[in-house]
Each structure stands twice: as structure tokens, then as C-alpha cells.
């Protein structure tokens, strides 16, 4: 009897530590001001564990750093045991600083020069080359002295938005699968050691069969690469942004992928590690972006809520037509009314059209959900506005992990010559 009671209390205590409520968000806005990005650490952990539970032990996950690179987030993800996918040499340096050992970092740049690749070599990270020109230059200079990955474009069109799809025929990413002969020619003539094959076709892919189609192509390719140790399937895992949307079913995907890989290994006697590179799957839902309603503006046709932010803080709606759920934390039970939510940038700057939100008054605190990925990361100082603060909510406590810009930040690199 007592045991049950104690266990229930313990479970309750753990629950409070691991969840973040809207009340916590109100407290954070009060303490740190708005606009502010808030990330819930345990939600990142839950997403990571969902992945590791769905795939076999020989599958590894490389967090795509570009979704959110605050050093604390990188450290947290490092401590979870994940690896890191970097698209610039500076992300590599951030990753090393966050404690990722070099063998747990993959450098997947696009259109960088050989010098940047050589910098990555000096850090001893895995390197992924995505065009024939650099492949040839690299091979000529280094031969088999440094193993590499090759990024293949399998020409699978999938995902949410053309702008974020990378597998289509006009895409600048990867080496076309139709250039396989050319890759082989460079490999043989320069003695390249290709230890990994990589693909990444885009974002927001909810159909698990698309990944399987990609995997089949990669397994077919494997026969051309005798030194292959890794097959990296990139990412594209979808997260639900709107009510009613679903997440990529990673459990089913894990089962199907494992079955295909096991069969391949049995048939060919070959072995390799399977990698994925989730970005938004890990951090999107952890993020909440808090803003204040500055002005309610009624025009002939519309009621606008003008908030103390803009597309310079969260560009996804204007850039990708992305949908973020917006809620009024100050009046969660008020009658619903229809609003168009806009920013204060002097350019059309719409976060959401015709949204039902609990009645908004000037001064109310609004939250954008699912703002962890590509939110702060794509922010700018357009209109000489300051970048927002970032807060990490972990173990039931809020920690400021980036202070809000101040006026001096706008001047930091400027040189007055007049
Ligand atoms: C952006 C990117 C990812 C992550 O994509 P998500 O949709 O955020 O999961 C993975 N791999 C590469 C190479 C990328 O450029």
C-alpha cells in the first residue's frame, strides 16, 4: 500500500520535472521578457529515444545541427549519445566545442571549396563530398589517405515544399545517380577510399515508403563501392505542425528498414552501419516562441494582431508557407475570434491568416508552437531589430542560454569611416 503511494508520488514528481506547462512559459516571459525562444530539454530527449527505440542497434543518428545550434542544445544532444551532422566548418567547430568527438561528426557541406574541406580534415571528422569537381580535386591530392563519403542525388521528389526538397532533377545537392560511372572513374583513377554513401532528399516526408525507395537505391549502389562501411539516409522526418497532422511513423519505418537491411546482409554477406540525420524531428516540438501582442488593429476586412516580433525572428511562415499553431497564453479560455497575426517589420510580415485564437487584448502573451527548428537559427537583424533571447527549460528549471541582442550588437562589426 505504502509502496504504491510512494511510487505514485515519485511518478508525479518526475512528471513535474519532465513536463513544461503554459504556466512555466508565462513565468519565463515575465522573467526574461519577450520575444523569447524557449526549448524544453526533455522533449528533445523523448524524440531521440523514440528514434533509438524504433531502429536496431546498428543504426546511428546524426543531429542536423543547422536546425538549432545553441551550444547548450548541442551539448545536451551530445550527452544523449547522438552524433552530429554539420553543413559548415563553423558548425563542425561548434560541435567539437560542445564535446562531440570528431568520429561522431559528419561534415556535409554544399558548394564549399577544397580549403574548407581541408579544414574539416584537420579536425579528423567524416567528410561527405557532393560534387564531381571537388571529388576529383580531393582524389588527386589525397588519394586513399583520407576516407570519404559521397552524397548521391537519387532524384526522389518528396517532402513538403519545393524550396526544401533536395532530391529533384534541378537540385544543386549531391551527385546525380546517373553519374555513377563518373564517380567510379574518379574513384579508380585516384584510388579514393569511399567508405560512405549519403542521400538526403528533403524535409517533411511522412510516407515511410519514400525512405524505403531511397534505401533500395543505396543498397543497389553498394555493390559499386567495395570499401563501404556506412549508408547515410539523411533526414526528412516530418513533425506535426497543424492540428490533425501526423509525425513520420518511425516505428514502422524502423521495422521496414531493418527487414530490408537484414535481407541485404544475408544475401550479400556485406555489413554496414545505417545512419540518419534528423534535425526538426529532434528539436521542433521542444521549441516555443513567445511574443507580446502590441496592437489590435481592426480594418474594414480583418482584425490584425500586431506582435513585437517579425519574420526576422521566425521566417518559416513567410519563407516556406509554414503553419505554426498560435495560442493566447494570457486568455486561454476566452471566446475564440478570427485574427491575422502579423509582425512589426516594415514589409508584409504575416505569421498567420484567419486564425481562431482566444480573444486577444493588447499586452497579451502569444505562443508559437513547434518553433525549435529553423526558428532562432534563421533570425536576423533586419529593420535594425534585435535578435530574441533563448531559454532552455531543463529539469523543471529555466536557464537563459542566449541573452537578447542589445543596440551595441547592431554596431559590432561596423567600421565608421565618416
Ligand atoms: C537540413 C538537413 C538535414 C535535416 O533535415 P530535417 O528536415 O530538419 O530533419 C539532414 N541532413 C542534411 C544534409 C541537411 O542538409
GROMACS .gro file of C-alpha atoms and ligand atoms in nm:
model
  433
    1UNK     CA    1   0.000   0.000   0.000
    2UNK     CA    2   0.264   0.247   0.110
    3UNK     CA    3   0.481   0.146  -0.180
    4UNK     CA    4   0.211   0.225  -0.431
    5UNK     CA    5   0.152   0.560  -0.268
    6UNK     CA    6   0.523   0.645  -0.266
    7UNK     CA    7   0.559   0.531  -0.627
    8UNK     CA    8   0.266   0.744  -0.737
    9UNK     CA    9   0.419   1.044  -0.565
   10UNK     CA   10   0.754   0.975  -0.723
   11UNK     CA   11   0.594   0.940  -1.065
   12UNK     CA   12   0.415   1.271  -1.010
   13UNK     CA   13   0.739   1.441  -0.906
   14UNK     CA   14   0.915   1.307  -1.214
   15UNK     CA   15   0.631   1.422  -1.431
   16UNK     CA   16   0.656   1.776  -1.299
   17UNK     CA   17   1.028   1.773  -1.364
   18UNK     CA   18   0.990   1.645  -1.717
   19UNK     CA   19   0.697   1.846  -1.849
   20UNK     CA   20   0.677   2.213  -1.925
   21UNK     CA   21   0.341   2.383  -1.887
   22UNK     CA   22   0.196   2.707  -2.020
   23UNK     CA   23   0.228   2.839  -1.666
   24UNK     CA   24   0.603   2.780  -1.691
   25UNK     CA   25   0.602   2.974  -2.020
   26UNK     CA   26   0.417   3.267  -1.858
   27UNK     CA   27   0.680   3.270  -1.582
   28UNK     CA   28   0.963   3.265  -1.836
   29UNK     CA   29   0.812   3.558  -2.030
   30UNK     CA   30   0.785   3.750  -1.707
   31UNK     CA   31   1.140   3.673  -1.602
   32UNK     CA   32   1.321   3.712  -1.935
   33UNK     CA   33   1.086   3.932  -2.138
   34UNK     CA   34   0.966   3.880  -2.495
   35UNK     CA   35   1.027   3.792  -2.771
   36UNK     CA   36   1.196   3.478  -2.643
   37UNK     CA   37   1.255   3.125  -2.770
   38UNK     CA   38   1.204   2.856  -2.506
   39UNK     CA   39   1.331   2.499  -2.557
   40UNK     CA   40   1.214   2.209  -2.346
   41UNK     CA   41   1.510   1.975  -2.299
   42UNK     CA   42   1.321   1.660  -2.202
   43UNK     CA   43   1.111   1.684  -2.517
   44UNK     CA   44   1.432   1.655  -2.724
   45UNK     CA   45   1.527   1.351  -2.518
   46UNK     CA   46   1.186   1.191  -2.573
   47UNK     CA   47   1.216   1.237  -2.952
   48UNK     CA   48   1.568   1.093  -2.954
   49UNK     CA   49   1.457   0.791  -2.753
   50UNK     CA   50   1.165   0.740  -2.990
   51UNK     CA   51   1.419   0.702  -3.271
   52UNK     CA   52   1.664   0.478  -3.088
   53UNK     CA   53   1.378   0.253  -2.973
   54UNK     CA   54   1.250   0.218  -3.331
   55UNK     CA   55   1.571   0.119  -3.508
   56UNK     CA   56   1.826  -0.153  -3.447
   57UNK     CA   57   2.148  -0.107  -3.255
   58UNK     CA   58   2.349  -0.065  -3.572
   59UNK     CA   59   2.157   0.250  -3.663
   60UNK     CA   60   2.306   0.583  -3.563
   61UNK     CA   61   2.152   0.929  -3.553
   62UNK     CA   62   2.340   1.242  -3.652
   63UNK     CA   63   2.154   1.551  -3.533
   64UNK     CA   64   2.144   1.804  -3.818
   65UNK     CA   65   2.294   2.097  -3.630
   66UNK     CA   66   2.161   2.361  -3.867
   67UNK     CA   67   1.811   2.330  -3.715
   68UNK     CA   68   1.928   2.481  -3.387
   69UNK     CA   69   2.290   2.538  -3.288
   70UNK     CA   70   2.285   2.694  -2.944
   71UNK     CA   71   2.585   2.539  -2.769
   72UNK     CA   72   2.371   2.417  -2.480
   73UNK     CA   73   2.139   2.234  -2.718
   74UNK     CA   74   2.439   2.074  -2.888
   75UNK     CA   75   2.583   1.970  -2.551
   76UNK     CA   76   2.251   1.828  -2.439
   77UNK     CA   77   2.216   1.625  -2.760
   78UNK     CA   78   2.579   1.511  -2.731
   79UNK     CA   79   2.508   1.385  -2.381
   80UNK     CA   80   2.206   1.192  -2.507
   81UNK     CA   81   2.454   0.992  -2.715
   82UNK     CA   82   2.359   1.128  -3.056
   83UNK     CA   83   2.610   1.225  -3.325
   84UNK     CA   84   2.627   1.545  -3.528
   85UNK     CA   85   2.575   1.641  -3.892
   86UNK     CA   86   2.733   1.975  -3.988
   87UNK     CA   87   2.695   2.178  -4.305
   88UNK     CA   88   2.966   2.438  -4.242
   89UNK     CA   89   3.311   2.433  -4.090
   90UNK     CA   90   3.179   2.658  -3.813
   91UNK     CA   91   2.914   2.403  -3.722
   92UNK     CA   92   3.197   2.149  -3.703
   93UNK     CA   93   3.382   2.379  -3.465
   94UNK     CA   94   3.068   2.433  -3.256
   95UNK     CA   95   3.018   2.057  -3.242
   96UNK     CA   96   3.374   1.997  -3.122
   97UNK     CA   97   3.330   2.273  -2.867
   98UNK     CA   98   3.010   2.107  -2.747
   99UNK     CA   99   3.207   1.789  -2.680
  100UNK     CA  100   3.132   1.571  -2.983
  101UNK     CA  101   3.442   1.363  -3.058
  102UNK     CA  102   3.549   1.401  -3.420
  103UNK     CA  103   3.445   1.048  -3.518
  104UNK     CA  104   3.089   1.136  -3.416
  105UNK     CA  105   3.076   1.434  -3.655
  106UNK     CA  106   2.990   1.423  -4.024
  107UNK     CA  107   3.063   1.725  -4.241
  108UNK     CA  108   2.808   1.753  -4.524
  109UNK     CA  109   2.872   2.083  -4.699
  110UNK     CA  110   2.743   2.205  -5.033
  111UNK     CA  111   2.946   2.413  -5.278
  112UNK     CA  112   3.240   2.476  -5.046
  113UNK     CA  113   3.596   2.497  -5.174
  114UNK     CA  114   3.868   2.240  -5.113
  115UNK     CA  115   4.018   2.464  -4.845
  116UNK     CA  116   3.710   2.427  -4.623
  117UNK     CA  117   3.719   2.051  -4.672
  118UNK     CA  118   4.085   2.051  -4.575
  119UNK     CA  119   3.998   2.239  -4.257
  120UNK     CA  120   3.750   1.963  -4.177
  121UNK     CA  121   4.021   1.703  -4.245
  122UNK     CA  122   4.242   1.875  -3.989
  123UNK     CA  123   3.960   1.820  -3.736
  124UNK     CA  124   3.951   1.446  -3.833
  125UNK     CA  125   3.572   1.443  -3.890
  126UNK     CA  126   3.389   1.233  -4.151
  127UNK     CA  127   3.364   1.420  -4.479
  128UNK     CA  128   3.088   1.400  -4.736
  129UNK     CA  129   3.160   1.529  -5.087
  130UNK     CA  130   2.873   1.631  -5.307
  131UNK     CA  131   3.015   1.718  -5.649
  132UNK     CA  132   3.246   1.558  -5.904
  133UNK     CA  133   3.476   1.858  -5.930
  134UNK     CA  134   3.581   1.852  -5.563
  135UNK     CA  135   3.581   1.472  -5.563
  136UNK     CA  136   3.841   1.480  -5.839
  137UNK     CA  137   4.049   1.753  -5.673
  138UNK     CA  138   4.035   1.566  -5.343
  139UNK     CA  139   4.126   1.233  -5.502
  140UNK     CA  140   4.415   1.380  -5.698
  141UNK     CA  141   4.562   1.539  -5.389
  142UNK     CA  142   4.490   1.279  -5.119
  143UNK     CA  143   4.407   0.951  -5.292
  144UNK     CA  144   4.317   0.694  -5.028
  145UNK     CA  145   4.483   0.880  -4.742
  146UNK     CA  146   4.153   1.008  -4.600
  147UNK     CA  147   3.830   0.808  -4.633
  148UNK     CA  148   3.526   0.998  -4.755
  149UNK     CA  149   3.153   0.983  -4.811
  150UNK     CA  150   2.983   1.065  -5.139
  151UNK     CA  151   2.648   1.240  -5.145
  152UNK     CA  152   2.419   1.089  -5.406
  153UNK     CA  153   2.115   1.258  -5.551
  154UNK     CA  154   1.874   0.969  -5.616
  155UNK     CA  155   1.617   1.204  -5.774
  156UNK     CA  156   1.334   1.118  -5.546
  157UNK     CA  157   1.094   1.407  -5.515
  158UNK     CA  158   0.939   1.408  -5.174
  159UNK     CA  159   0.854   1.635  -4.890
  160UNK     CA  160   0.659   1.943  -4.803
  161UNK     CA  161   0.782   2.232  -5.010
  162UNK     CA  162   0.982   2.263  -5.334
  163UNK     CA  163   1.220   2.502  -5.158
  164UNK     CA  164   1.317   2.235  -4.905
  165UNK     CA  165   1.320   1.941  -5.143
  166UNK     CA  166   1.672   1.849  -5.244
  167UNK     CA  167   1.626   1.533  -5.449
  168UNK     CA  168   1.467   1.670  -5.762
  169UNK     CA  169   1.635   1.691  -6.101
  170UNK     CA  170   1.718   2.063  -6.076
  171UNK     CA  171   1.857   2.038  -5.726
  172UNK     CA  172   2.210   2.161  -5.659
  173UNK     CA  173   2.261   1.889  -5.398
  174UNK     CA  174   2.453   1.568  -5.438
  175UNK     CA  175   2.598   1.387  -5.737
  176UNK     CA  176   2.330   1.254  -5.966
  177UNK     CA  177   2.284   0.883  -5.955
  178UNK     CA  178   2.313   0.896  -6.333
  179UNK     CA  179   2.678   0.999  -6.285
  180UNK     CA  180   2.770   0.675  -6.111
  181UNK     CA  181   3.012   0.585  -6.389
  182UNK     CA  182   3.185   0.917  -6.345
  183UNK     CA  183   3.220   0.866  -5.968
  184UNK     CA  184   3.365   0.520  -6.033
  185UNK     CA  185   3.610   0.660  -6.285
  186UNK     CA  186   3.736   0.919  -6.035
  187UNK     CA  187   3.747   0.657  -5.757
  188UNK     CA  188   3.954   0.414  -5.964
  189UNK     CA  189   4.190   0.665  -6.121
  190UNK     CA  190   4.268   0.846  -5.796
  191UNK     CA  191   4.239   0.548  -5.560
  192UNK     CA  192   3.971   0.720  -5.347
  193UNK     CA  193   3.857   0.534  -5.036
  194UNK     CA  194   3.479   0.581  -5.038
  195UNK     CA  195   3.358   0.449  -4.703
  196UNK     CA  196   3.013   0.605  -4.701
  197UNK     CA  197   2.719   0.675  -4.929
  198UNK     CA  198   2.481   0.955  -4.838
  199UNK     CA  199   2.147   1.085  -4.956
  200UNK     CA  200   1.910   1.347  -4.820
  201UNK     CA  201   1.606   1.418  -5.031
  202UNK     CA  202   1.425   1.684  -4.836
  203UNK     CA  203   1.210   1.760  -4.542
  204UNK     CA  204   0.861   1.679  -4.419
  205UNK     CA  205   0.837   1.328  -4.566
  206UNK     CA  206   0.563   1.135  -4.393
  207UNK     CA  207   0.540   0.843  -4.635
  208UNK     CA  208   0.775   0.578  -4.497
  209UNK     CA  209   0.790   0.407  -4.838
  210UNK     CA  210   0.984   0.703  -4.976
  211UNK     CA  211   1.269   0.617  -4.737
  212UNK     CA  212   1.248   0.254  -4.843
  213UNK     CA  213   1.266   0.351  -5.205
  214UNK     CA  214   1.577   0.553  -5.122
  215UNK     CA  215   1.728   0.268  -4.924
  216UNK     CA  216   1.676   0.028  -5.213
  217UNK     CA  217   1.866   0.264  -5.442
  218UNK     CA  218   2.150   0.290  -5.190
  219UNK     CA  219   2.170  -0.086  -5.145
  220UNK     CA  220   2.187  -0.126  -5.522
  221UNK     CA  221   2.471   0.125  -5.533
  222UNK     CA  222   2.659  -0.054  -5.255
  223UNK     CA  223   2.790  -0.318  -5.497
  224UNK     CA  224   2.994  -0.049  -5.673
  225UNK     CA  225   3.173   0.055  -5.353
  226UNK     CA  226   3.384  -0.225  -5.206
  227UNK     CA  227   3.502  -0.026  -4.900
  228UNK     CA  228   3.155   0.076  -4.788
  229UNK     CA  229   3.109   0.095  -4.411
  230UNK     CA  230   2.824   0.342  -4.381
  231UNK     CA  231   2.498   0.420  -4.557
  232UNK     CA  232   2.353   0.754  -4.453
  233UNK     CA  233   1.987   0.809  -4.538
  234UNK     CA  234   1.977   1.176  -4.438
  235UNK     CA  235   1.653   1.300  -4.296
  236UNK     CA  236   1.313   1.432  -4.390
  237UNK     CA  237   1.129   1.305  -4.085
  238UNK     CA  238   0.809   1.502  -4.056
  239UNK     CA  239   0.670   1.657  -3.742
  240UNK     CA  240   0.308   1.771  -3.698
  241UNK     CA  241   0.277   2.148  -3.729
  242UNK     CA  242  -0.102   2.168  -3.764
  243UNK     CA  243  -0.374   2.008  -3.562
  244UNK     CA  244  -0.452   1.675  -3.728
  245UNK     CA  245  -0.111   1.630  -3.892
  246UNK     CA  246   0.099   1.329  -3.804
  247UNK     CA  247   0.463   1.261  -3.741
  248UNK     CA  248   0.661   1.025  -3.965
  249UNK     CA  249   0.586   0.683  -3.821
  250UNK     CA  250   0.941   0.598  -3.718
  251UNK     CA  251   0.837   0.276  -3.551
  252UNK     CA  252   0.702   0.131  -3.877
  253UNK     CA  253   0.992   0.281  -4.068
  254UNK     CA  254   1.238   0.120  -3.827
  255UNK     CA  255   1.082  -0.221  -3.878
  256UNK     CA  256   1.073  -0.196  -4.258
  257UNK     CA  257   1.427  -0.062  -4.281
  258UNK     CA  258   1.565  -0.329  -4.050
  259UNK     CA  259   1.396  -0.600  -4.255
  260UNK     CA  260   1.540  -0.465  -4.582
  261UNK     CA  261   1.888  -0.424  -4.437
  262UNK     CA  262   1.888  -0.769  -4.275
  263UNK     CA  263   1.786  -0.928  -4.602
  264UNK     CA  264   2.058  -0.741  -4.789
  265UNK     CA  265   2.322  -0.850  -4.539
  266UNK     CA  266   2.208  -1.210  -4.561
  267UNK     CA  267   2.209  -1.211  -4.941
  268UNK     CA  268   2.539  -1.032  -4.991
  269UNK     CA  269   2.733  -1.113  -4.677
  270UNK     CA  270   2.822  -0.746  -4.650
  271UNK     CA  271   2.785  -0.532  -4.342
  272UNK     CA  272   2.750  -0.160  -4.282
  273UNK     CA  273   2.615   0.092  -4.033
  274UNK     CA  274   2.296   0.278  -4.116
  275UNK     CA  275   2.283   0.648  -4.033
  276UNK     CA  276   2.004   0.908  -4.026
  277UNK     CA  277   2.028   1.284  -3.979
  278UNK     CA  278   1.717   1.413  -3.803
  279UNK     CA  279   1.700   1.789  -3.749
  280UNK     CA  280   1.350   1.908  -3.689
  281UNK     CA  281   1.235   1.569  -3.560
  282UNK     CA  282   1.456   1.621  -3.255
  283UNK     CA  283   1.411   1.989  -3.178
  284UNK     CA  284   1.099   2.128  -3.346
  285UNK     CA  285   0.845   2.036  -3.081
  286UNK     CA  286   1.076   2.135  -2.800
  287UNK     CA  287   1.058   2.500  -2.908
  288UNK     CA  288   0.802   2.763  -2.806
  289UNK     CA  289   0.837   3.119  -2.932
  290UNK     CA  290   0.679   3.378  -2.702
  291UNK     CA  291   0.573   3.722  -2.824
  292UNK     CA  292   0.357   4.007  -2.696
  293UNK     CA  293   0.053   4.147  -2.873
  294UNK     CA  294   0.142   4.513  -2.929
  295UNK     CA  295  -0.157   4.637  -3.127
  296UNK     CA  296  -0.502   4.513  -3.219
  297UNK     CA  297  -0.588   4.678  -3.547
  298UNK     CA  298  -0.933   4.647  -3.695
  299UNK     CA  299  -0.953   4.727  -4.067
  300UNK     CA  300  -1.259   4.701  -4.293
  301UNK     CA  301  -1.190   4.337  -4.367
  302UNK     CA  302  -0.962   4.199  -4.099
  303UNK     CA  303  -0.864   4.208  -3.735
  304UNK     CA  304  -0.486   4.220  -3.713
  305UNK     CA  305  -0.283   4.128  -3.408
  306UNK     CA  306   0.049   4.307  -3.442
  307UNK     CA  307   0.315   4.142  -3.224
  308UNK     CA  308   0.656   4.252  -3.101
  309UNK     CA  309   0.839   4.029  -3.347
  310UNK     CA  310   0.855   3.968  -3.721
  311UNK     CA  311   0.983   3.741  -3.994
  312UNK     CA  312   1.329   3.842  -3.886
  313UNK     CA  313   1.272   3.619  -3.581
  314UNK     CA  314   1.063   3.340  -3.734
  315UNK     CA  315   1.081   3.332  -4.110
  316UNK     CA  316   0.920   2.994  -4.176
  317UNK     CA  317   0.565   3.123  -4.240
  318UNK     CA  318   0.680   3.380  -4.498
  319UNK     CA  319   0.957   3.164  -4.647
  320UNK     CA  320   0.801   2.818  -4.658
  321UNK     CA  321   0.431   2.895  -4.607
  322UNK     CA  322   0.479   2.711  -4.281
  323UNK     CA  323   0.199   2.677  -4.031
  324UNK     CA  324   0.262   2.728  -3.660
  325UNK     CA  325  -0.014   2.686  -3.402
  326UNK     CA  326  -0.056   3.019  -3.220
  327UNK     CA  327  -0.223   3.037  -2.879
  328UNK     CA  328  -0.306   3.315  -2.638
  329UNK     CA  329  -0.148   3.224  -2.305
  330UNK     CA  330  -0.296   3.527  -2.129
  331UNK     CA  331  -0.657   3.440  -2.207
  332UNK     CA  332  -0.669   3.064  -2.272
  333UNK     CA  333  -1.042   3.033  -2.203
  334UNK     CA  334  -1.164   3.349  -2.375
  335UNK     CA  335  -1.406   3.332  -2.670
  336UNK     CA  336  -1.236   3.241  -2.998
  337UNK     CA  337  -1.214   3.514  -3.260
  338UNK     CA  338  -1.057   3.526  -3.604
  339UNK     CA  339  -0.728   3.709  -3.642
  340UNK     CA  340  -0.450   3.769  -3.886
  341UNK     CA  341  -0.125   3.770  -3.689
  342UNK     CA  342   0.147   3.999  -3.822
  343UNK     CA  343   0.487   4.124  -3.715
  344UNK     CA  344   0.625   4.474  -3.684
  345UNK     CA  345   0.865   4.456  -3.976
  346UNK     CA  346   0.817   4.719  -4.247
  347UNK     CA  347   0.742   4.470  -4.519
  348UNK     CA  348   0.448   4.231  -4.544
  349UNK     CA  349   0.516   4.016  -4.250
  350UNK     CA  350   0.235   3.771  -4.186
  351UNK     CA  351   0.266   3.485  -3.939
  352UNK     CA  352  -0.087   3.351  -3.988
  353UNK     CA  353  -0.406   3.430  -4.173
  354UNK     CA  354  -0.761   3.387  -4.042
  355UNK     CA  355  -0.668   3.206  -3.727
  356UNK     CA  356  -0.906   3.125  -3.445
  357UNK     CA  357  -0.739   3.242  -3.127
  358UNK     CA  358  -0.886   3.307  -2.782
  359UNK     CA  359  -0.969   3.678  -2.773
  360UNK     CA  360  -0.651   3.885  -2.778
  361UNK     CA  361  -0.603   4.211  -2.592
  362UNK     CA  362  -0.305   4.440  -2.628
  363UNK     CA  363  -0.033   4.320  -2.392
  364UNK     CA  364  -0.135   3.954  -2.411
  365UNK     CA  365   0.130   3.684  -2.440
  366UNK     CA  366   0.107   3.468  -2.753
  367UNK     CA  367   0.297   3.146  -2.817
  368UNK     CA  368   0.406   2.992  -3.148
  369UNK     CA  369   0.434   2.616  -3.110
  370UNK     CA  370   0.686   2.390  -3.281
  371UNK     CA  371   0.936   2.671  -3.312
  372UNK     CA  372   1.251   2.482  -3.213
  373UNK     CA  373   1.377   2.404  -3.563
  374UNK     CA  374   1.487   2.674  -3.810
  375UNK     CA  375   1.338   2.944  -3.588
  376UNK     CA  376   1.607   3.131  -3.399
  377UNK     CA  377   1.858   2.977  -3.634
  378UNK     CA  378   1.727   3.175  -3.932
  379UNK     CA  379   1.677   3.501  -3.742
  380UNK     CA  380   1.832   3.829  -3.850
  381UNK     CA  381   1.864   4.194  -3.755
  382UNK     CA  382   1.650   4.319  -4.045
  383UNK     CA  383   1.492   4.658  -3.969
  384UNK     CA  384   1.765   4.702  -3.706
  385UNK     CA  385   1.563   4.482  -3.475
  386UNK     CA  386   1.734   4.284  -3.202
  387UNK     CA  387   1.752   3.905  -3.208
  388UNK     CA  388   1.547   3.743  -2.931
  389UNK     CA  389   1.674   3.569  -2.618
  390UNK     CA  390   1.682   3.190  -2.584
  391UNK     CA  391   1.589   2.993  -2.272
  392UNK     CA  392   1.644   2.623  -2.200
  393UNK     CA  393   1.387   2.464  -1.967
  394UNK     CA  394   1.552   2.156  -1.819
  395UNK     CA  395   1.480   1.954  -1.507
  396UNK     CA  396   1.193   2.187  -1.427
  397UNK     CA  397   1.413   2.498  -1.430
  398UNK     CA  398   1.456   2.782  -1.680
  399UNK     CA  399   1.809   2.878  -1.788
  400UNK     CA  400   1.893   3.177  -2.005
  401UNK     CA  401   2.116   3.034  -2.282
  402UNK     CA  402   2.144   3.342  -2.501
  403UNK     CA  403   2.087   3.696  -2.397
  404UNK     CA  404   1.876   3.921  -2.612
  405UNK     CA  405   2.075   4.135  -2.857
  406UNK     CA  406   2.129   4.491  -2.748
  407UNK     CA  407   2.193   4.806  -2.951
  408UNK     CA  408   2.569   4.750  -2.943
  409UNK     CA  409   2.524   4.421  -3.130
  410UNK     CA  410   2.395   4.614  -3.430
  411UNK     CA  411   2.723   4.808  -3.442
  412UNK     CA  412   2.962   4.528  -3.350
  413UNK     CA  413   3.136   4.477  -3.685
  414UNK     CA  414   3.075   4.816  -3.836
  415UNK     CA  415   3.369   5.044  -3.905
  416UNK     CA  416   3.298   5.416  -3.908
  417UNK     CA  417   3.489   5.596  -4.182
  418UNK     CA  418   3.288   5.919  -4.199
  419LIG     C1  419   1.884   2.005  -4.327
  419LIG     C2  420   1.947   1.873  -4.335
  419LIG     C3  421   1.902   1.769  -4.253
  419LIG     C4  422   1.788   1.783  -4.156
  419LIG     O1  423   1.663   1.794  -4.214
  419LIG     P1  424   1.532   1.800  -4.122
  419LIG     O2  425   1.421   1.813  -4.216
  419LIG     O3  426   1.547   1.916  -4.030
  419LIG     O4  427   1.528   1.673  -4.043
  419LIG     C5  428   1.969   1.647  -4.263
  419LIG     N1  429   2.072   1.629  -4.348
  419LIG     C6  430   2.118   1.728  -4.428
  419LIG     C7  431   2.234   1.702  -4.518
  419LIG     C8  432   2.056   1.853  -4.424
  419LIG     O5  433   2.101   1.950  -4.506
   0.00000   0.00000   0.00000
